Amino acid sequence: MISKRIKSLSPYKTETTVAKVRLSSNELSIDFPDYIKEKIAKEVAKIPLNKYPDPHARELKQIISQRIGVNPENIVLGNGSDELIYYLSIAIGEFDRGVFYPVPTFPMYQISAKILGRDPVEVKLDKNFDIDLEESIKAIQEKQPALAYFSYPNNPTGNCFSKEKIEKIYHLNLFCVIDEAYFDYSKKSFMDQAVKKDNMVILRTLSKIGMAGLRVGILIAKEEIAYEINKMRLPFNITYPSQVIAKLLLTEFYDFIQENVQKVIQERDRVYNALLSFKELEVFPSEANFILFKVKSMKACELHKKLIQEGVLIRDMSHILDNALRVSIGKDQENDAFLEALSKVLC
Ligand code: PMP
């Protein structure tokens, strides 16, 4: 029998609408060129598909740990950081203690809590999309959650919360997960603290820097914590092709990846300034690879639909934030197409 917990869930929503320009999933929209794909194909052809991959993904872990500047023992790899969020929601605290996160934010924190029957302790962000410290402290003292998630920068608002506020919440004796999925675009991190602390971990991912298809998420923590989380990891959770391809890309083509990240940062600033010129929009600054905005002259769902008719798909966020939409930063031509479509439908 399916449990009430599962029956009460709604399926995770992903945008499946077909559109010429897709700026809805916060991916990096620049794919690897043919000469790199050919190299990948050669490496993939060598994989013995009848064999399991290295269960510990040792070589990939070694490369990732060097790139981050920690030891492999500080790292647990997941099938995307989504899998690591599941692991953390299972591993940290007993299930009768809730899970705290400021909202609106990335839905997996809520989904993983609800699947386990843990109380989701949600506190609304303040008007600057920062943590409402007073309300958060109140909710934490009242409901005593054991675990807290902070998307840093926050998806979908795009900003990094105040570090001091996160630290204050950490000192309330909660285990804090700092989800730095968009770190490459913000360069802000809790890394120096996390590898020393007993109650803090960092999440990173290869998904936002051009490798979403590989499904590689990274948990960084003090060795003792990484050791415990690693015990519950599903065996062989990083597939053979993912290990081989990620190793190749993070060694031989790392500069290419970094150049793409830089291009997106430049494009983000250009798109942000262009959006500011629309008087019908309220635009929010971003430290990630997407921008959040609100529309004043029509309903967000209406604007969303009209943009699809123009061949541009972005994300309607109005189910979690009043009249808001989120656009991922794409290649310059894609961003131009979005801005042109926007001018057309807003006038
Ligand atoms: N954390 C945040 C804040 C995200 O926005 C996302 C993806 N949208 C993830 C985690 C999941 O990333 P992954 O592809 O590594 O599972």
XYZ file of C-alpha atoms and ligand atoms in Angstrom:
363
model
C 0.000 0.000 0.000
C 1.288 3.454 -0.895
C 1.769 5.548 2.248
C -0.288 8.656 2.977
C 2.982 10.593 2.996
C 3.653 9.734 -0.634
C 0.028 10.129 -1.731
C -0.046 13.657 -0.356
C 2.933 14.726 -2.499
C 2.643 16.509 -5.823
C 5.062 15.350 -8.527
C 8.232 17.428 -8.976
C 7.511 19.960 -11.703
C 9.947 20.319 -14.579
C 9.258 22.399 -17.676
C 8.622 20.034 -20.574
C 7.052 22.517 -22.993
C 8.814 22.440 -26.354
C 10.323 25.767 -27.394
C 13.074 26.985 -29.709
C 14.769 28.947 -26.932
C 14.719 27.205 -23.547
C 15.707 29.375 -20.610
C 13.817 27.551 -17.896
C 16.109 25.115 -16.070
C 19.194 27.083 -15.010
C 21.465 24.894 -17.097
C 24.541 26.298 -18.785
C 23.287 26.691 -22.306
C 26.672 26.248 -24.012
C 27.276 22.615 -24.964
C 30.749 21.177 -25.612
C 31.836 21.544 -29.250
C 32.294 18.645 -31.702
C 36.045 18.227 -31.183
C 35.459 17.684 -27.458
C 32.457 15.420 -28.128
C 34.656 13.272 -30.394
C 37.188 12.892 -27.621
C 34.374 11.963 -25.221
C 33.047 9.385 -27.705
C 36.478 7.729 -27.863
C 36.709 7.517 -24.078
C 33.143 6.254 -23.707
C 33.793 3.548 -26.344
C 36.480 2.098 -24.058
C 34.034 1.522 -21.168
C 33.304 -2.156 -20.453
C 29.526 -1.788 -20.251
C 29.138 -5.248 -18.728
C 31.099 -4.114 -15.667
C 30.122 -2.017 -12.683
C 31.927 1.292 -12.362
C 34.267 2.092 -9.464
C 31.781 2.212 -6.544
C 33.770 5.001 -4.910
C 34.428 6.963 -8.127
C 37.944 7.395 -6.726
C 39.613 9.035 -9.720
C 36.788 11.487 -10.263
C 36.694 12.296 -6.556
C 40.437 12.948 -6.617
C 40.089 15.409 -9.496
C 37.087 17.174 -7.936
C 38.806 17.434 -4.560
C 41.852 19.031 -6.196
C 39.662 21.518 -8.063
C 37.883 22.472 -4.839
C 40.988 22.388 -2.650
C 39.925 19.748 -0.113
C 40.850 16.079 0.477
C 38.920 13.256 -1.230
C 37.919 12.136 2.292
C 35.966 15.388 2.627
C 33.782 14.497 -0.357
C 30.716 12.385 -1.113
C 29.487 12.254 -4.703
C 25.815 11.947 -5.567
C 23.649 11.374 -8.604
C 23.168 15.113 -8.792
C 22.955 17.164 -5.615
C 19.286 16.114 -5.564
C 20.416 12.676 -4.372
C 22.617 14.246 -1.720
C 19.666 16.291 -0.448
C 17.788 13.006 0.028
C 20.730 11.511 1.897
C 21.003 14.519 4.197
C 17.288 14.610 4.941
C 17.511 10.925 5.878
C 20.781 11.091 7.798
C 20.542 14.225 9.899
C 18.457 14.158 13.085
C 15.558 11.870 13.893
C 12.468 12.000 11.680
C 10.327 13.492 14.448
C 12.460 16.650 14.154
C 11.601 18.965 11.283
C 13.537 20.541 8.418
C 13.933 24.321 8.295
C 14.386 26.432 5.131
C 13.494 29.984 4.146
C 10.944 30.248 1.317
C 10.602 30.612 -1.611
C 13.477 28.283 -2.377
C 14.521 25.120 -4.188
C 11.626 22.610 -3.864
C 13.737 19.506 -3.116
C 14.200 20.562 0.507
C 10.455 20.382 1.056
C 9.962 17.275 -1.067
C 12.660 15.271 0.757
C 11.283 16.332 4.162
C 7.728 15.392 3.232
C 8.705 11.999 1.801
C 10.202 11.141 5.163
C 7.274 12.510 7.124
C 9.434 15.273 8.602
C 7.838 18.583 9.488
C 8.752 21.255 6.901
C 9.512 24.407 8.935
C 9.148 27.190 6.367
C 9.727 30.881 7.068
C 9.111 33.545 4.441
C 12.058 35.623 3.265
C 11.916 39.351 4.063
C 11.187 41.996 1.420
C 14.847 41.998 0.304
C 14.718 38.207 -0.092
C 17.030 37.847 2.892
C 16.379 35.563 5.886
C 13.826 36.983 8.312
C 15.956 36.297 11.372
C 13.381 37.169 13.997
C 10.668 34.940 12.478
C 13.202 32.181 11.813
C 14.435 32.131 15.402
C 10.825 32.075 16.606
C 9.922 29.128 14.337
C 13.099 27.227 15.235
C 12.576 27.677 18.962
C 8.956 26.635 18.683
C 9.303 23.681 16.289
C 12.845 22.499 17.064
C 13.907 21.352 13.572
C 17.202 19.425 13.404
C 18.280 20.350 9.895
C 18.364 23.584 7.865
C 18.830 24.129 4.131
C 20.086 27.384 2.618
C 20.296 27.754 -1.131
C 23.279 30.114 -1.458
C 22.615 31.896 -3.841
C 18.936 31.189 -3.481
C 16.950 29.638 -6.305
C 14.689 31.357 -7.457
C 15.485 34.797 -5.981
C 19.136 34.858 -7.149
C 20.665 36.533 -4.077
C 22.962 35.194 -1.360
C 21.460 35.466 2.122
C 23.388 37.388 4.744
C 26.240 35.219 6.030
C 25.799 36.552 9.563
C 22.153 35.468 9.631
C 23.037 31.939 8.515
C 25.727 31.837 11.193
C 23.231 32.965 13.836
C 20.885 30.138 12.819
C 23.798 27.684 12.862
C 24.413 28.656 16.480
C 20.853 27.611 17.370
C 22.146 24.044 17.136
C 20.829 23.107 13.729
C 22.774 21.096 11.195
C 23.178 23.545 8.291
C 23.381 22.551 4.632
C 24.738 25.329 2.456
C 23.631 24.501 -1.065
C 26.153 26.249 -3.309
C 24.789 24.889 -6.592
C 25.434 28.304 -8.210
C 28.813 28.920 -6.542
C 30.641 29.441 -9.848
C 28.445 32.471 -10.517
C 28.589 33.990 -7.021
C 32.076 32.969 -5.820
C 30.686 33.200 -2.284
C 31.146 30.185 -0.062
C 31.105 28.712 3.415
C 33.857 26.268 2.444
C 36.447 27.398 4.985
C 33.984 26.829 7.845
C 32.283 23.686 6.546
C 35.342 21.435 6.412
C 36.014 22.173 10.092
C 32.526 22.098 11.582
C 30.534 19.170 12.940
C 27.191 20.587 11.881
C 27.675 22.090 8.459
C 28.088 20.716 4.938
C 28.316 22.266 1.487
C 26.616 21.047 -1.666
C 27.992 21.782 -5.121
C 27.137 20.335 -8.535
C 28.530 19.956 -12.042
C 25.029 20.655 -13.394
C 25.261 24.443 -13.529
C 28.639 24.547 -15.280
C 27.736 22.611 -18.398
C 27.384 18.999 -17.241
C 23.768 18.646 -16.076
C 23.432 15.499 -18.201
C 26.114 13.693 -16.195
C 24.280 13.976 -12.854
C 27.201 14.613 -10.539
C 26.570 16.353 -7.229
C 29.231 17.007 -4.606
C 28.933 17.076 -0.821
C 31.853 18.607 1.055
C 32.165 18.139 4.805
C 34.445 17.359 7.681
C 35.917 13.893 7.149
C 33.867 12.260 9.932
C 30.597 13.542 8.468
C 31.491 12.570 4.900
C 32.352 9.090 6.231
C 28.901 8.677 7.797
C 26.953 9.984 4.789
C 29.007 7.764 2.509
C 27.692 4.698 4.387
C 24.188 5.295 3.094
C 25.180 6.119 -0.485
C 23.659 3.746 -3.037
C 26.386 1.563 -4.519
C 27.566 2.652 -7.987
C 25.515 5.869 -7.836
C 27.844 7.629 -10.270
C 27.512 5.800 -13.583
C 30.506 4.593 -15.550
C 29.952 7.098 -18.411
C 29.519 9.942 -15.924
C 32.781 9.092 -14.183
C 34.695 8.828 -17.454
C 33.245 11.966 -19.049
C 33.464 14.155 -15.950
C 37.096 13.132 -15.417
C 37.971 14.083 -18.978
C 36.116 17.404 -18.936
C 37.420 18.499 -15.542
C 41.020 17.818 -16.523
C 41.533 18.560 -20.238
C 38.702 21.043 -20.762
C 38.447 22.865 -17.466
C 39.532 26.182 -19.027
C 36.737 25.874 -21.571
C 34.231 25.388 -18.730
C 35.555 28.408 -16.842
C 35.401 30.591 -19.976
C 31.755 29.638 -20.429
C 30.968 30.546 -16.834
C 32.587 33.958 -17.394
C 30.520 34.481 -20.560
C 27.336 33.727 -18.631
C 28.292 36.180 -15.878
C 28.808 38.902 -18.510
C 25.549 38.015 -20.201
C 23.729 38.030 -16.840
C 24.820 41.624 -16.284
C 23.801 42.602 -19.811
C 20.362 40.941 -19.521
C 19.852 42.477 -16.069
C 20.499 45.989 -17.411
C 18.272 45.367 -20.425
C 15.449 44.157 -18.157
C 15.757 47.283 -16.018
C 14.685 49.361 -19.022
C 11.222 47.738 -19.049
C 9.031 49.886 -16.816
C 6.473 47.059 -16.603
C 8.982 44.874 -14.732
C 10.511 44.790 -11.289
C 13.900 43.123 -11.667
C 16.019 41.607 -8.903
C 19.828 41.479 -8.913
C 21.339 38.020 -9.270
C 24.510 36.233 -8.187
C 23.485 33.078 -10.055
C 22.937 32.089 -13.700
C 19.316 33.248 -13.763
C 17.330 36.403 -13.039
C 14.048 36.778 -11.178
C 11.577 39.482 -12.155
C 7.996 40.448 -11.462
C 5.587 41.765 -14.047
C 3.276 44.625 -13.106
C 1.184 45.015 -16.246
C -0.237 41.492 -16.619
C -0.357 38.109 -14.908
C 2.919 36.190 -14.857
C 1.209 33.134 -16.385
C -0.064 35.301 -19.239
C 3.420 36.682 -19.966
C 4.817 33.155 -19.727
C 2.303 31.909 -22.311
C 2.918 34.825 -24.665
C 6.668 34.231 -24.556
C 6.110 30.576 -25.456
C 4.096 31.723 -28.459
C 7.208 33.715 -29.450
C 9.309 30.552 -29.081
C 10.893 31.416 -25.719
C 10.408 29.285 -22.621
C 11.218 30.716 -19.183
C 9.894 29.607 -15.746
C 6.659 30.865 -14.272
C 7.336 31.220 -10.540
C 3.985 32.703 -9.578
C 2.981 29.515 -7.697
C 5.617 30.359 -5.084
C 6.155 34.098 -5.512
C 3.588 36.688 -6.444
C 3.605 37.393 -10.208
C 7.242 36.355 -10.566
C 9.112 34.714 -13.437
C 12.645 33.387 -13.669
C 14.808 33.459 -16.773
C 17.999 31.422 -17.058
C 20.892 33.134 -18.777
C 21.569 31.557 -22.155
C 23.904 32.177 -25.069
C 23.919 35.782 -26.304
C 21.600 34.962 -29.247
C 19.163 33.221 -26.898
C 19.177 36.156 -24.499
C 18.580 38.500 -27.451
C 15.656 36.334 -28.569
C 14.206 36.518 -25.044
C 14.617 40.302 -24.826
C 13.100 40.804 -28.296
C 10.142 38.561 -27.470
C 9.671 40.449 -24.217
C 9.608 43.834 -25.983
C 7.053 42.464 -28.401
C 4.677 41.032 -25.810
C 4.939 43.880 -23.310
C 4.070 46.681 -25.702
N 20.240 22.963 -5.516
C 19.713 24.040 -6.118
C 19.621 25.307 -5.371
C 19.249 23.946 -7.444
O 18.697 25.011 -8.030
C 19.359 22.706 -8.126
C 18.884 22.512 -9.556
N 18.010 23.326 -10.077
C 19.905 21.627 -7.443
C 20.339 21.787 -6.142
C 19.971 20.273 -8.060
O 21.074 20.137 -8.849
P 21.549 18.741 -9.438
O 21.393 18.845 -10.903
O 22.983 18.629 -8.999
O 20.719 17.655 -8.832
